[in-house]
Structure formats: structure tokens, C-alpha cells
């Protein structure tokens, strides 16, 4: 039994829940949305990292899971048509491997463009990881690490 008065709040709640379900099913969970952002200006690696930190992010983005990779891939689709995005990925001389800023190595199933050993990591226009000199200009992909 419902009155006209209570109908409208119920419709609002239903639409709100539906909206969240749609955004979750398309991959844009609230967690992902607050974890990553791609900035729309190009900068070298150092300035890109500083810009992320100035905006309150921990630094550049770490992509630890297929979900995070796919989310940032879609989030950066427009800007990656022009040039790649910087990630929190650096070449570690001791490990002789690219390493994320949290100390983990990229998952073995991450897609790579093989390039010369270089200090700074990016996601290129095709969505492949690669290493290159840190003075190149790319768009910053920012990330938060602890949730
Ligand atoms: C990045 O750009 C800043 C500002 O132009 C400059 O001071 C710095 O040396 C550059 N760093 C790299 C690694 O290119």
C-alpha cells in the first residue's frame, strides 16, 4: 500500500541504485573513479608526478590488476590518441626490471611494447606498457595507492 507522497522518494532511490549498478557493471566502480585520474596536459615524468601529488594523489598510477589496467586504458582513451600517459613505473637497476612505485613488478600478463632499457614507464597510444627517457612529454595518469 503506497501513497502518492511516498512514491517519489522511492523512485528517486530506485534510480539512484540503478545508476550505481549501471556504473559498476560498466567497470566504473566508485572505487576506481576515486583511485585514478588522467590529466589533460603533457609534461615530463617529474612534473607529471608532481602535478598528481599537488592534486592530492599519491603519485602516478600503479596498474596492479586487469581491472585497473582496463579502467585506466578506457579513462585515457581520448588523450592516448595524441600521446602516451606516464605511469608510476621506473626501471630498477638492481632488479634489472621495471618496478612500480610500490615496489612490485608488473604482472607477467601485462602487454608490453619492447623498447630499449629506459628509466621511465608509460602506457603508449596502443595501450602497451613501455619504457622511455623521462624528459619526454606525456599526459599524467594519477593514482591513489592505499584504500
Ligand atoms: C622536467 O621539466 C622541468 C620543468 O621544465 C625541468 O626543470 C626538469 O629538469 C625536467 N625533468 C626531466 C627529467 O626532464
PDB file of C-alpha atoms and ligand atoms in Angstrom:
ATOM      1  CA  UNK A   1       0.000   0.000   0.000  1.00  0.00           C
ATOM      2  CA  UNK A   2       1.590   3.257  -1.145  1.00  0.00           C
ATOM      3  CA  UNK A   3       0.506   6.853  -1.107  1.00  0.00           C
ATOM      4  CA  UNK A   4       1.383   9.329  -3.822  1.00  0.00           C
ATOM      5  CA  UNK A   5       3.656  11.104  -1.352  1.00  0.00           C
ATOM      6  CA  UNK A   6       5.934   8.099  -0.775  1.00  0.00           C
ATOM      7  CA  UNK A   7       6.139   7.166  -4.441  1.00  0.00           C
ATOM      8  CA  UNK A   8       8.537   9.896  -5.446  1.00  0.00           C
ATOM      9  CA  UNK A   9      11.245   9.189  -2.898  1.00  0.00           C
ATOM     10  CA  UNK A  10      11.067   5.503  -3.809  1.00  0.00           C
ATOM     11  CA  UNK A  11      11.500   6.300  -7.496  1.00  0.00           C
ATOM     12  CA  UNK A  12      14.479   8.501  -6.644  1.00  0.00           C
ATOM     13  CA  UNK A  13      16.086   5.758  -4.574  1.00  0.00           C
ATOM     14  CA  UNK A  14      15.454   3.201  -7.292  1.00  0.00           C
ATOM     15  CA  UNK A  15      17.011   5.384  -9.983  1.00  0.00           C
ATOM     16  CA  UNK A  16      19.961   6.088  -7.713  1.00  0.00           C
ATOM     17  CA  UNK A  17      20.561   2.376  -7.095  1.00  0.00           C
ATOM     18  CA  UNK A  18      20.102   1.617 -10.791  1.00  0.00           C
ATOM     19  CA  UNK A  19      22.658   4.295 -11.637  1.00  0.00           C
ATOM     20  CA  UNK A  20      25.231   2.714  -9.344  1.00  0.00           C
ATOM     21  CA  UNK A  21      24.524  -0.744 -10.756  1.00  0.00           C
ATOM     22  CA  UNK A  22      24.989   0.524 -14.313  1.00  0.00           C
ATOM     23  CA  UNK A  23      28.248   2.256 -13.455  1.00  0.00           C
ATOM     24  CA  UNK A  24      29.529  -0.817 -11.617  1.00  0.00           C
ATOM     25  CA  UNK A  25      28.591  -3.153 -14.452  1.00  0.00           C
ATOM     26  CA  UNK A  26      30.413  -0.932 -16.962  1.00  0.00           C
ATOM     27  CA  UNK A  27      33.534  -1.071 -14.809  1.00  0.00           C
ATOM     28  CA  UNK A  28      33.435   2.451 -13.408  1.00  0.00           C
ATOM     29  CA  UNK A  29      33.092   1.464  -9.783  1.00  0.00           C
ATOM     30  CA  UNK A  30      33.214   4.305  -7.277  1.00  0.00           C
ATOM     31  CA  UNK A  31      36.499   2.834  -6.045  1.00  0.00           C
ATOM     32  CA  UNK A  32      38.087   3.113  -9.499  1.00  0.00           C
ATOM     33  CA  UNK A  33      36.732   6.631 -10.048  1.00  0.00           C
ATOM     34  CA  UNK A  34      38.314   7.928  -6.860  1.00  0.00           C
ATOM     35  CA  UNK A  35      41.531   5.968  -7.386  1.00  0.00           C
ATOM     36  CA  UNK A  36      42.599   7.204 -10.853  1.00  0.00           C
ATOM     37  CA  UNK A  37      42.567  10.372 -12.916  1.00  0.00           C
ATOM     38  CA  UNK A  38      44.202  11.313 -16.226  1.00  0.00           C
ATOM     39  CA  UNK A  39      45.278  14.955 -16.520  1.00  0.00           C
ATOM     40  CA  UNK A  40      44.794  16.761 -19.826  1.00  0.00           C
ATOM     41  CA  UNK A  41      48.163  18.469 -20.268  1.00  0.00           C
ATOM     42  CA  UNK A  42      51.513  16.981 -21.190  1.00  0.00           C
ATOM     43  CA  UNK A  43      54.592  17.100 -19.003  1.00  0.00           C
ATOM     44  CA  UNK A  44      57.828  15.242 -18.396  1.00  0.00           C
ATOM     45  CA  UNK A  45      57.828  12.396 -15.866  1.00  0.00           C
ATOM     46  CA  UNK A  46      58.949  14.506 -12.895  1.00  0.00           C
ATOM     47  CA  UNK A  47      56.493  17.332 -13.468  1.00  0.00           C
ATOM     48  CA  UNK A  48      53.700  14.818 -14.181  1.00  0.00           C
ATOM     49  CA  UNK A  49      54.300  13.127 -10.820  1.00  0.00           C
ATOM     50  CA  UNK A  50      54.419  16.473  -9.011  1.00  0.00           C
ATOM     51  CA  UNK A  51      51.154  17.574 -10.666  1.00  0.00           C
ATOM     52  CA  UNK A  52      49.433  14.396  -9.421  1.00  0.00           C
ATOM     53  CA  UNK A  53      50.726  14.962  -5.889  1.00  0.00           C
ATOM     54  CA  UNK A  54      49.678  18.626  -5.967  1.00  0.00           C
ATOM     55  CA  UNK A  55      46.139  17.446  -6.755  1.00  0.00           C
ATOM     56  CA  UNK A  56      46.155  15.134  -3.727  1.00  0.00           C
ATOM     57  CA  UNK A  57      47.063  11.845  -5.420  1.00  0.00           C
ATOM     58  CA  UNK A  58      49.852   9.654  -4.042  1.00  0.00           C
ATOM     59  CA  UNK A  59      51.655   9.966  -7.371  1.00  0.00           C
ATOM     60  CA  UNK A  60      51.431   8.481 -10.845  1.00  0.00           C
ATOM     61  CA  UNK A  61      49.147   5.481 -11.379  1.00  0.00           C
ATOM     62  CA  UNK A  62      50.106   1.913 -10.487  1.00  0.00           C
ATOM     63  CA  UNK A  63      48.199  -0.712 -12.503  1.00  0.00           C
ATOM     64  CA  UNK A  64      48.199  -3.857 -10.351  1.00  0.00           C
ATOM     65  CA  UNK A  65      45.145  -5.726 -11.646  1.00  0.00           C
ATOM     66  CA  UNK A  66      43.462  -6.339 -15.022  1.00  0.00           C
ATOM     67  CA  UNK A  67      40.554  -4.199 -13.752  1.00  0.00           C
ATOM     68  CA  UNK A  68      42.880  -1.267 -13.030  1.00  0.00           C
ATOM     69  CA  UNK A  69      44.626  -1.671 -16.389  1.00  0.00           C
ATOM     70  CA  UNK A  70      41.318  -1.771 -18.252  1.00  0.00           C
ATOM     71  CA  UNK A  71      39.897   1.186 -16.330  1.00  0.00           C
ATOM     72  CA  UNK A  72      42.905   3.451 -16.988  1.00  0.00           C
ATOM     73  CA  UNK A  73      43.021   2.222 -20.602  1.00  0.00           C
ATOM     74  CA  UNK A  74      39.441   3.460 -21.101  1.00  0.00           C
ATOM     75  CA  UNK A  75      39.933   6.592 -18.976  1.00  0.00           C
ATOM     76  CA  UNK A  76      42.911   7.637 -21.122  1.00  0.00           C
ATOM     77  CA  UNK A  77      41.455   6.628 -24.499  1.00  0.00           C
ATOM     78  CA  UNK A  78      40.999  10.221 -25.743  1.00  0.00           C
ATOM     79  CA  UNK A  79      44.383  11.591 -24.706  1.00  0.00           C
ATOM     80  CA  UNK A  80      46.239   8.436 -25.794  1.00  0.00           C
ATOM     81  CA  UNK A  81      45.199   9.207 -29.377  1.00  0.00           C
ATOM     82  CA  UNK A  82      47.736  12.054 -29.165  1.00  0.00           C
ATOM     83  CA  UNK A  83      50.487  10.568 -26.995  1.00  0.00           C
ATOM     84  CA  UNK A  84      51.022   8.107 -24.180  1.00  0.00           C
ATOM     85  CA  UNK A  85      50.456   8.560 -20.448  1.00  0.00           C
ATOM     86  CA  UNK A  86      53.026   8.400 -17.658  1.00  0.00           C
ATOM     87  CA  UNK A  87      52.626   5.621 -15.084  1.00  0.00           C
ATOM     88  CA  UNK A  88      54.358   5.098 -11.710  1.00  0.00           C
ATOM     89  CA  UNK A  89      56.843   2.770 -13.369  1.00  0.00           C
ATOM     90  CA  UNK A  90      60.642   3.116 -13.218  1.00  0.00           C
ATOM     91  CA  UNK A  91      63.484   0.923 -14.357  1.00  0.00           C
ATOM     92  CA  UNK A  92      65.219  -0.585 -11.317  1.00  0.00           C
ATOM     93  CA  UNK A  93      68.939  -1.078 -11.984  1.00  0.00           C
ATOM     94  CA  UNK A  94      69.366  -3.655  -9.200  1.00  0.00           C
ATOM     95  CA  UNK A  95      66.428  -5.825 -10.238  1.00  0.00           C
ATOM     96  CA  UNK A  96      67.150  -5.078 -13.921  1.00  0.00           C
ATOM     97  CA  UNK A  97      63.406  -4.731 -14.365  1.00  0.00           C
ATOM     98  CA  UNK A  98      60.693  -2.074 -14.469  1.00  0.00           C
ATOM     99  CA  UNK A  99      59.183  -1.734 -10.982  1.00  0.00           C
ATOM    100  CA  UNK A 100      56.022   0.066  -9.820  1.00  0.00           C
ATOM    101  CA  UNK A 101      56.485   2.776  -7.181  1.00  0.00           C
ATOM    102  CA  UNK A 102      55.020   0.431  -4.531  1.00  0.00           C
ATOM    103  CA  UNK A 103      57.943  -1.971  -5.102  1.00  0.00           C
ATOM    104  CA  UNK A 104      56.007  -4.607  -7.056  1.00  0.00           C
ATOM    105  CA  UNK A 105      56.961  -5.748 -10.538  1.00  0.00           C
ATOM    106  CA  UNK A 106      54.364  -5.560 -13.339  1.00  0.00           C
ATOM    107  CA  UNK A 107      52.176  -8.646 -13.693  1.00  0.00           C
ATOM    108  CA  UNK A 108      53.605 -11.097 -16.272  1.00  0.00           C
ATOM    109  CA  UNK A 109      50.457 -10.847 -18.427  1.00  0.00           C
ATOM    110  CA  UNK A 110      50.693  -7.054 -18.892  1.00  0.00           C
ATOM    111  CA  UNK A 111      51.001  -6.172 -22.599  1.00  0.00           C
ATOM    112  CA  UNK A 112      54.443  -4.747 -23.443  1.00  0.00           C
ATOM    113  CA  UNK A 113      55.964  -2.893 -26.337  1.00  0.00           C
ATOM    114  CA  UNK A 114      59.602  -3.983 -26.165  1.00  0.00           C
ATOM    115  CA  UNK A 115      61.868  -0.948 -26.091  1.00  0.00           C
ATOM    116  CA  UNK A 116      65.423  -0.161 -25.105  1.00  0.00           C
ATOM    117  CA  UNK A 117      66.131  -0.112 -21.363  1.00  0.00           C
ATOM    118  CA  UNK A 118      64.994   3.346 -20.261  1.00  0.00           C
ATOM    119  CA  UNK A 119      64.227   4.868 -16.851  1.00  0.00           C
ATOM    120  CA  UNK A 120      60.538   5.904 -17.043  1.00  0.00           C
ATOM    121  CA  UNK A 121      57.358   3.941 -17.798  1.00  0.00           C
ATOM    122  CA  UNK A 122      54.327   4.802 -19.877  1.00  0.00           C
ATOM    123  CA  UNK A 123      51.196   3.370 -21.441  1.00  0.00           C
ATOM    124  CA  UNK A 124      51.505   4.107 -25.169  1.00  0.00           C
ATOM    125  CA  UNK A 125      48.880   5.140 -27.714  1.00  0.00           C
ATOM    126  CA  UNK A 126      48.122   1.474 -28.436  1.00  0.00           C
ATOM    127  CA  UNK A 127      47.699   0.630 -24.741  1.00  0.00           C
ATOM    128  CA  UNK A 128      51.046  -1.148 -24.354  1.00  0.00           C
ATOM    129  CA  UNK A 129      53.494  -0.604 -21.490  1.00  0.00           C
ATOM    130  CA  UNK A 130      56.878   0.769 -22.483  1.00  0.00           C
ATOM    131  CA  UNK A 131      59.953   2.471 -21.052  1.00  0.00           C
ATOM    132  CA  UNK A 132      61.463   5.690 -22.359  1.00  0.00           C
ATOM    133  CA  UNK A 133      63.547   8.736 -21.333  1.00  0.00           C
ATOM    134  CA  UNK A 134      61.917  10.759 -18.534  1.00  0.00           C
ATOM    135  CA  UNK A 135      62.137  14.080 -20.382  1.00  0.00           C
ATOM    136  CA  UNK A 136      59.521  13.049 -22.977  1.00  0.00           C
ATOM    137  CA  UNK A 137      56.159  14.796 -22.745  1.00  0.00           C
ATOM    138  CA  UNK A 138      53.191  12.558 -21.827  1.00  0.00           C
ATOM    139  CA  UNK A 139      49.883  13.010 -20.028  1.00  0.00           C
ATOM    140  CA  UNK A 140      49.982  12.214 -16.288  1.00  0.00           C
ATOM    141  CA  UNK A 141      47.859   9.268 -15.113  1.00  0.00           C
ATOM    142  CA  UNK A 142      47.454   9.869 -11.376  1.00  0.00           C
ATOM    143  CA  UNK A 143      46.699   7.241  -8.766  1.00  0.00           C
ATOM    144  CA  UNK A 144      45.940   6.656  -5.110  1.00  0.00           C
ATOM    145  CA  UNK A 145      47.557   3.592  -3.599  1.00  0.00           C
ATOM    146  CA  UNK A 146      46.029   2.870  -0.213  1.00  0.00           C
ATOM    147  CA  UNK A 147      42.333   2.187   0.336  1.00  0.00           C
TER     148      UNK A 147
HETATM  149  C1  LIG B   1      61.075  18.413 -16.353  1.00  0.00           C
HETATM  150  O1  LIG B   1      60.673  19.737 -16.590  1.00  0.00           O
HETATM  151  C2  LIG B   1      61.120  20.639 -15.581  1.00  0.00           C
HETATM  152  C3  LIG B   1      60.475  21.977 -15.863  1.00  0.00           C
HETATM  153  O2  LIG B   1      60.636  22.359 -17.193  1.00  0.00           O
HETATM  154  C4  LIG B   1      62.642  20.694 -15.568  1.00  0.00           C
HETATM  155  O3  LIG B   1      63.102  21.567 -14.558  1.00  0.00           O
HETATM  156  C5  LIG B   1      63.171  19.289 -15.305  1.00  0.00           C
HETATM  157  O4  LIG B   1      64.576  19.275 -15.398  1.00  0.00           O
HETATM  158  C6  LIG B   1      62.590  18.300 -16.293  1.00  0.00           C
HETATM  159  N1  LIG B   1      62.962  16.957 -15.910  1.00  0.00           N
HETATM  160  C7  LIG B   1      63.223  15.999 -16.801  1.00  0.00           C
HETATM  161  C8  LIG B   1      63.545  14.666 -16.270  1.00  0.00           C
HETATM  162  O5  LIG B   1      63.170  16.210 -17.996  1.00  0.00           O
END
